[in-house]
Coordinates of N, CA and C in Angstrom, one line a residue:
M1 N 0.9 -1.1 -0.1 CA -0.1 0.1 0.0 C 1.0 1.2 -0.1
F2 N 0.5 2.1 -0.9 CA 1.4 3.5 -0.9 C 0.7 4.6 0.0
Q3 N 1.5 5.4 0.7 CA 1.2 6.4 1.4 C 1.1 7.6 0.5
N4 N 0.7 8.7 1.0 CA 0.5 10.0 0.3 C 2.0 10.4 -0.2
D5 N 3.1 10.0 0.4 CA 4.5 10.5 0.1 C 5.0 9.7 -1.1
G6 N 4.4 8.6 -1.6 CA 4.7 7.8 -2.7 C 5.6 6.8 -2.4
F7 N 5.8 6.4 -1.0 CA 6.5 5.4 -0.5 C 5.6 4.3 -0.2
G8 N 6.0 2.9 -0.3 CA 5.5 1.8 0.0 C 6.2 0.8 0.6
A9 N 5.8 0.0 1.5 CA 6.7 -1.2 2.2 C 6.6 -2.3 1.2
L10 N 7.7 -3.0 1.1 CA 7.8 -4.3 0.4 C 7.9 -5.4 1.3
D11 N 7.3 -6.4 0.8 CA 7.4 -7.7 1.7 C 8.6 -8.5 1.5
R12 N 8.9 -9.5 2.2 CA 10.3 -10.1 2.0 C 10.4 -10.9 0.7
P13 N 9.4 -11.6 0.2 CA 9.6 -12.1 -1.2 C 9.9 -11.1 -2.2
E14 N 9.2 -9.9 -2.2 CA 9.5 -9.0 -3.2 C 10.9 -8.2 -2.9
C15 N 11.2 -8.2 -1.8 CA 12.6 -7.7 -1.4 C 13.7 -8.5 -2.0
L16 N 13.6 -9.9 -1.8 CA 14.6 -10.7 -2.4 C 14.6 -10.8 -3.7
R17 N 13.4 -10.6 -4.4 CA 13.4 -10.7 -5.8 C 14.1 -9.5 -6.3
L18 N 13.9 -8.4 -5.7 CA 14.6 -7.1 -6.2 C 16.1 -7.2 -6.1
L19 N 16.5 -7.8 -5.0 CA 17.9 -7.8 -4.7 C 18.5 -8.8 -5.9
A20 N 18.0 -9.8 -6.1 CA 18.5 -10.6 -7.1 C 18.7 -10.0 -8.5
K21 N 18.3 -8.9 -8.6 CA 18.2 -8.1 -9.9 C 19.6 -7.1 -10.1
V22 N 20.2 -6.8 -9.0 CA 21.2 -6.0 -9.0 C 22.5 -6.7 -8.7
P23 N 23.7 -6.3 -9.1 CA 25.0 -7.0 -8.7 C 25.8 -6.2 -7.6
V24 N 25.5 -5.1 -7.2 CA 26.2 -4.3 -6.3 C 25.4 -3.8 -5.1
G25 N 26.0 -3.9 -3.8 CA 25.2 -3.3 -2.7 C 26.2 -2.8 -1.8
R26 N 25.9 -2.6 -0.5 CA 26.8 -1.9 0.5 C 26.5 -2.7 1.8
V27 N 27.8 -2.9 2.3 CA 27.8 -3.5 3.6 C 28.0 -2.5 4.6
V28 N 27.1 -2.4 5.7 CA 27.2 -1.5 6.7 C 27.6 -2.2 8.0
Y29 N 28.7 -1.6 8.6 CA 29.4 -2.3 9.7 C 30.0 -1.4 10.5
T30 N 30.8 -1.6 11.5 CA 31.4 -0.9 12.4 C 33.0 -1.1 12.2
R31 N 33.7 0.0 12.1 CA 35.2 -0.1 11.9 C 35.9 0.8 13.0
Q32 N 36.6 0.4 13.8 CA 37.1 1.2 14.8 C 36.1 2.1 15.6
A33 N 35.0 1.6 15.9 CA 34.0 2.2 16.7 C 33.3 3.2 16.0
L34 N 33.4 3.3 14.7 CA 32.7 4.2 13.8 C 32.0 3.6 12.7
P35 N 30.8 4.0 12.2 CA 30.1 3.3 11.1 C 30.9 3.5 9.9
A36 N 30.8 2.3 8.9 CA 31.6 2.2 7.8 C 30.7 1.7 6.7
V37 N 30.7 2.0 5.5 CA 30.1 1.4 4.4 C 30.9 1.2 3.4
L38 N 30.7 -0.1 2.8 CA 31.5 -0.5 1.9 C 30.8 -1.1 0.5
P39 N 31.0 -0.5 -0.6 CA 30.2 -1.2 -1.8 C 31.0 -2.5 -2.2
V40 N 30.2 -3.5 -2.4 CA 30.6 -4.8 -2.7 C 29.6 -5.5 -3.8
N41 N 30.3 -6.4 -4.6 CA 29.3 -7.4 -5.4 C 28.7 -8.4 -4.4
F42 N 27.8 -9.1 -4.8 CA 27.2 -10.1 -4.0 C 26.4 -10.9 -4.9
A43 N 26.0 -12.0 -4.1 CA 25.0 -12.8 -4.7 C 23.9 -13.3 -3.6
L44 N 22.7 -13.5 -4.1 CA 21.8 -14.2 -3.2 C 21.8 -15.7 -3.1
D45 N 21.8 -16.3 -1.8 CA 21.8 -17.9 -1.9 C 20.4 -18.2 -1.9
A46 N 20.1 -19.4 -2.0 CA 18.7 -20.0 -2.1 C 17.9 -19.6 -0.7
D47 N 18.5 -19.6 0.4 CA 17.8 -19.2 1.5 C 17.7 -17.7 1.7
G48 N 18.1 -17.0 0.9 CA 17.9 -15.4 1.0 C 19.1 -14.9 1.6
S49 N 20.3 -15.5 2.0 CA 21.3 -14.9 2.7 C 22.1 -14.2 1.5
V50 N 22.8 -13.3 2.0 CA 23.7 -12.5 0.9 C 25.2 -13.0 1.1
L51 N 25.7 -13.3 -0.1 CA 27.0 -13.9 0.0 C 27.9 -13.0 -0.7
L52 N 29.2 -12.7 -0.1 CA 30.2 -11.8 -0.5 C 31.5 -12.8 -0.8
S53 N 32.3 -12.4 -1.8 CA 33.5 -13.0 -1.8 C 34.6 -11.9 -1.7
T54 N 35.8 -12.2 -1.0 CA 36.8 -11.4 -0.8 C 38.2 -11.9 -0.5
S55 N 38.9 -11.2 -0.3 CA 40.4 -11.8 0.0 C 40.5 -12.1 1.6
P56 N 41.3 -13.2 2.0 CA 41.4 -13.6 3.3 C 42.0 -12.4 4.1
E57 N 42.9 -11.3 3.4 CA 43.6 -10.4 4.1 C 42.5 -9.1 4.3
S58 N 41.4 -9.2 3.7 CA 40.5 -8.1 3.7 C 40.2 -7.6 5.0
G59 N 40.1 -6.3 5.5 CA 39.8 -5.9 6.6 C 38.3 -6.2 7.0
L60 N 37.5 -6.3 5.9 CA 36.1 -6.7 6.0 C 36.0 -7.8 6.7
V61 N 36.8 -9.0 6.5 CA 36.5 -10.2 7.2 C 36.7 -10.0 8.6
R62 N 37.9 -9.4 9.0 CA 38.1 -9.4 10.4 C 37.0 -8.4 11.1
A63 N 36.4 -7.4 10.4 CA 35.4 -6.5 11.0 C 34.1 -7.2 11.0
V64 N 33.7 -8.1 10.3 CA 32.3 -8.5 10.3 C 32.2 -10.0 10.8
D65 N 33.1 -10.7 10.8 CA 32.9 -12.3 11.1 C 32.3 -12.3 12.6
G66 N 31.1 -12.8 12.6 CA 30.4 -13.0 13.8 C 29.7 -12.0 14.4
V67 N 29.5 -10.9 13.5 CA 28.9 -9.7 14.1 C 27.6 -9.5 13.2
V68 N 26.7 -8.7 13.8 CA 25.3 -8.3 13.1 C 25.9 -7.0 12.1
V69 N 25.4 -7.2 11.0 CA 25.8 -6.1 10.1 C 24.4 -5.9 9.3
A70 N 24.3 -4.7 8.4 CA 23.4 -4.4 7.5 C 23.9 -4.4 6.1
F71 N 23.0 -4.8 5.2 CA 23.5 -4.8 3.7 C 22.3 -4.1 3.0
E72 N 22.7 -3.2 2.1 CA 21.7 -2.4 1.4 C 21.8 -2.4 -0.1
A73 N 20.8 -2.5 -0.9 CA 21.0 -2.4 -2.3 C 19.9 -1.8 -2.6
D74 N 20.1 -1.0 -3.9 CA 18.9 -0.1 -4.3 C 18.8 0.1 -5.9
E75 N 17.8 0.6 -6.3 CA 17.8 0.9 -7.9 C 16.9 2.2 -7.8
F76 N 17.3 3.3 -8.6 CA 16.6 4.5 -8.7 C 16.7 5.0 -10.1
D77 N 15.5 5.6 -10.4 CA 15.6 6.0 -11.9 C 15.2 7.7 -11.7
A78 N 16.3 8.5 -11.8 CA 16.0 9.9 -11.6 C 15.0 10.5 -12.5
R79 N 15.0 10.0 -13.8 CA 13.9 10.4 -14.8 C 12.5 10.3 -14.2
T80 N 12.1 8.9 -13.9 CA 10.8 8.8 -13.4 C 10.6 8.9 -11.9
R81 N 11.8 9.3 -11.2 CA 11.6 9.3 -9.8 C 11.0 8.3 -9.1
S82 N 11.5 7.0 -9.5 CA 11.1 5.9 -8.9 C 12.1 4.8 -8.7
G83 N 12.0 4.0 -7.8 CA 13.0 2.9 -7.3 C 12.6 2.4 -6.1
W84 N 13.7 1.5 -5.6 CA 13.4 0.8 -4.4 C 14.7 0.7 -3.6
S85 N 14.6 0.3 -2.4 CA 15.6 0.1 -1.5 C 15.4 -1.1 -0.6
V86 N 16.4 -1.8 -0.4 CA 16.1 -3.1 0.4 C 17.3 -3.3 1.4
V87 N 17.1 -3.6 2.6 CA 18.1 -3.7 3.7 C 17.9 -5.0 4.3
V88 N 18.9 -5.8 4.4 CA 19.0 -7.1 5.1 C 20.0 -6.8 6.2
T89 N 19.5 -7.3 7.5 CA 20.2 -7.3 8.7 C 20.4 -8.5 9.2
G90 N 21.4 -8.9 9.5 CA 21.8 -10.2 10.2 C 23.2 -10.4 10.5
R91 N 23.6 -11.7 11.0 CA 24.8 -11.9 11.5 C 25.6 -12.3 10.3
A92 N 26.9 -11.9 10.1 CA 27.8 -12.3 9.1 C 28.8 -13.3 9.7
A93 N 29.0 -14.1 8.8 CA 30.0 -15.3 9.2 C 30.8 -15.7 8.0
L94 N 31.9 -16.0 8.3 CA 32.9 -16.6 7.4 C 32.5 -18.0 6.9
V95 N 32.6 -18.4 5.7 CA 32.0 -19.6 5.3 C 33.3 -20.6 5.5
T96 N 33.3 -21.5 6.4 CA 34.2 -22.5 6.8 C 34.1 -23.8 6.3
D97 N 32.9 -24.3 6.1 CA 32.6 -25.6 5.7 C 33.2 -25.9 4.2
P98 N 34.1 -27.1 4.1 CA 34.8 -27.2 2.9 C 33.7 -27.5 1.7
A99 N 32.6 -28.1 1.9 CA 31.7 -28.5 0.8 C 31.1 -27.2 0.5
E100 N 30.6 -26.4 1.4 CA 30.0 -25.1 1.2 C 30.9 -24.2 0.5
R101 N 32.1 -24.1 0.8 CA 33.0 -23.1 0.2 C 33.2 -23.7 -1.3
A102 N 33.4 -25.0 -1.6 CA 33.6 -25.6 -2.9 C 32.4 -25.1 -3.8
R103 N 31.2 -25.3 -3.3 CA 30.0 -24.8 -3.9 C 30.1 -23.3 -4.3
L104 N 30.4 -22.5 -3.3 CA 30.6 -21.1 -3.6 C 31.6 -20.7 -4.5
V105 N 32.8 -21.3 -4.6 CA 33.8 -21.1 -5.6 C 33.2 -21.3 -6.9
R106 N 32.4 -22.3 -7.1 CA 31.9 -22.7 -8.4 C 30.8 -21.9 -8.8
D107 N 29.8 -21.5 -7.9 CA 28.4 -21.0 -8.1 C 28.1 -19.6 -7.2
G108 N 29.1 -19.2 -6.6 CA 29.0 -18.0 -5.7 C 28.9 -16.6 -6.3
P109 N 29.2 -15.7 -5.6 CA 29.2 -14.3 -6.1 C 30.5 -14.1 -7.2
A110 N 30.3 -13.5 -8.3 CA 31.4 -13.1 -9.1 C 32.4 -12.2 -8.3
R111 N 33.7 -12.2 -8.7 CA 34.6 -11.6 -8.0 C 35.1 -10.3 -9.0
W112 N 35.2 -9.2 -8.4 CA 35.8 -7.9 -9.2 C 37.3 -8.3 -9.6
M113 N 38.0 -8.7 -8.6 CA 39.5 -8.9 -8.9 C 39.8 -10.4 -8.6
P114 N 40.5 -11.0 -9.4 CA 41.0 -12.5 -8.9 C 41.9 -12.6 -7.8
P115 N 41.5 -12.6 -6.5 CA 42.5 -12.6 -5.5 C 43.2 -14.1 -5.5
R116 N 44.4 -14.1 -4.9 CA 45.1 -15.6 -4.8 C 44.2 -16.5 -4.2
D117 N 43.7 -16.2 -3.2 CA 42.7 -17.0 -2.4 C 41.5 -16.3 -2.1
V118 N 40.5 -16.8 -2.1 CA 39.2 -16.4 -1.9 C 38.5 -16.8 -0.6
V119 N 37.8 -16.0 0.1 CA 37.0 -16.4 1.1 C 35.6 -15.8 0.9
F120 N 34.7 -16.6 1.6 CA 33.1 -16.0 1.4 C 32.5 -15.8 2.7
L121 N 31.9 -14.6 2.8 CA 31.0 -14.3 3.8 C 29.7 -14.4 3.5
R122 N 29.0 -14.8 4.4 CA 27.4 -15.0 4.5 C 26.8 -14.1 5.5
I123 N 25.9 -13.3 4.9 CA 25.1 -12.5 5.9 C 23.7 -13.0 5.9
E124 N 23.2 -13.7 7.2 CA 22.1 -14.3 7.2 C 20.8 -13.2 7.1
S125 N 19.8 -13.6 6.5 CA 18.7 -12.5 6.2 C 17.9 -12.6 7.3
E126 N 18.1 -12.3 8.5 CA 17.4 -12.4 9.8 C 16.4 -11.3 9.6
M127 N 16.5 -10.1 9.0 CA 15.5 -9.1 9.0 C 15.7 -8.6 7.6
V128 N 14.6 -8.5 6.8 CA 14.6 -8.0 5.5 C 13.5 -7.0 5.4
T129 N 13.9 -5.7 5.0 CA 12.9 -4.6 4.8 C 13.2 -4.0 3.6
G130 N 12.2 -3.3 2.9 CA 12.2 -2.6 1.8 C 11.2 -1.7 1.6
R131 N 11.6 -0.8 0.7 CA 10.5 0.4 0.4 C 10.8 0.6 -1.0
E132 N 9.8 1.0 -1.7 CA 9.4 1.4 -3.1 C 9.1 2.6 -3.2
L133 N 9.5 3.5 -4.1 CA 9.1 4.8 -4.4 C 8.6 4.9 -5.7
R134 N 7.4 5.2 -5.8 CA 6.6 5.4 -7.2 C 6.8 7.1 -7.6
G135 N 7.0 7.3 -8.8 CA 7.3 8.5 -9.3 C 6.4 9.7 -8.6
A136 N 7.1 10.7 -8.1 CA 6.4 11.8 -7.4 C 5.9 12.8 -8.7
R137 N 4.7 12.9 -8.7 CA 4.2 14.0 -9.8 C 4.4 15.4 -9.6
G138 N 4.9 16.1 -10.4 CA 5.1 17.6 -10.0 C 6.2 18.1 -9.2
A139 N 7.0 17.0 -8.8 CA 8.3 17.3 -8.0 C 9.3 17.7 -8.9
H140 N 10.0 18.5 -8.5 CA 11.3 19.1 -9.3 C 12.6 18.7 -8.5

């Protein structure tokens, strides 16, 4: 349902459907007691978890393994003033199971740069929220 401001809430299935359409999102986490945001490529797993691939030396691994983080992705069309934003909140964890890791090497998120070794982070989709904006008429 849309309110007068043109925004409407999205349910979990719609949020996950929209997330699957875009290749880049942002991880929101804490670094040295301050908020940090990092753009990343990602993939959604069958259970709705967000999957990231990175280097084992990445500061992201040390900062988020075992802690609750947020992940956000969106799409916006400036011409029509419409779009959506989805936030996934959940515990991030390094994938350590050898079979799961092998599956993700084969079918997981694409990597921007080929690291010597790759590790995978999984963000559980414990809370998924989203909003859709339908074009505002007459706005400048």
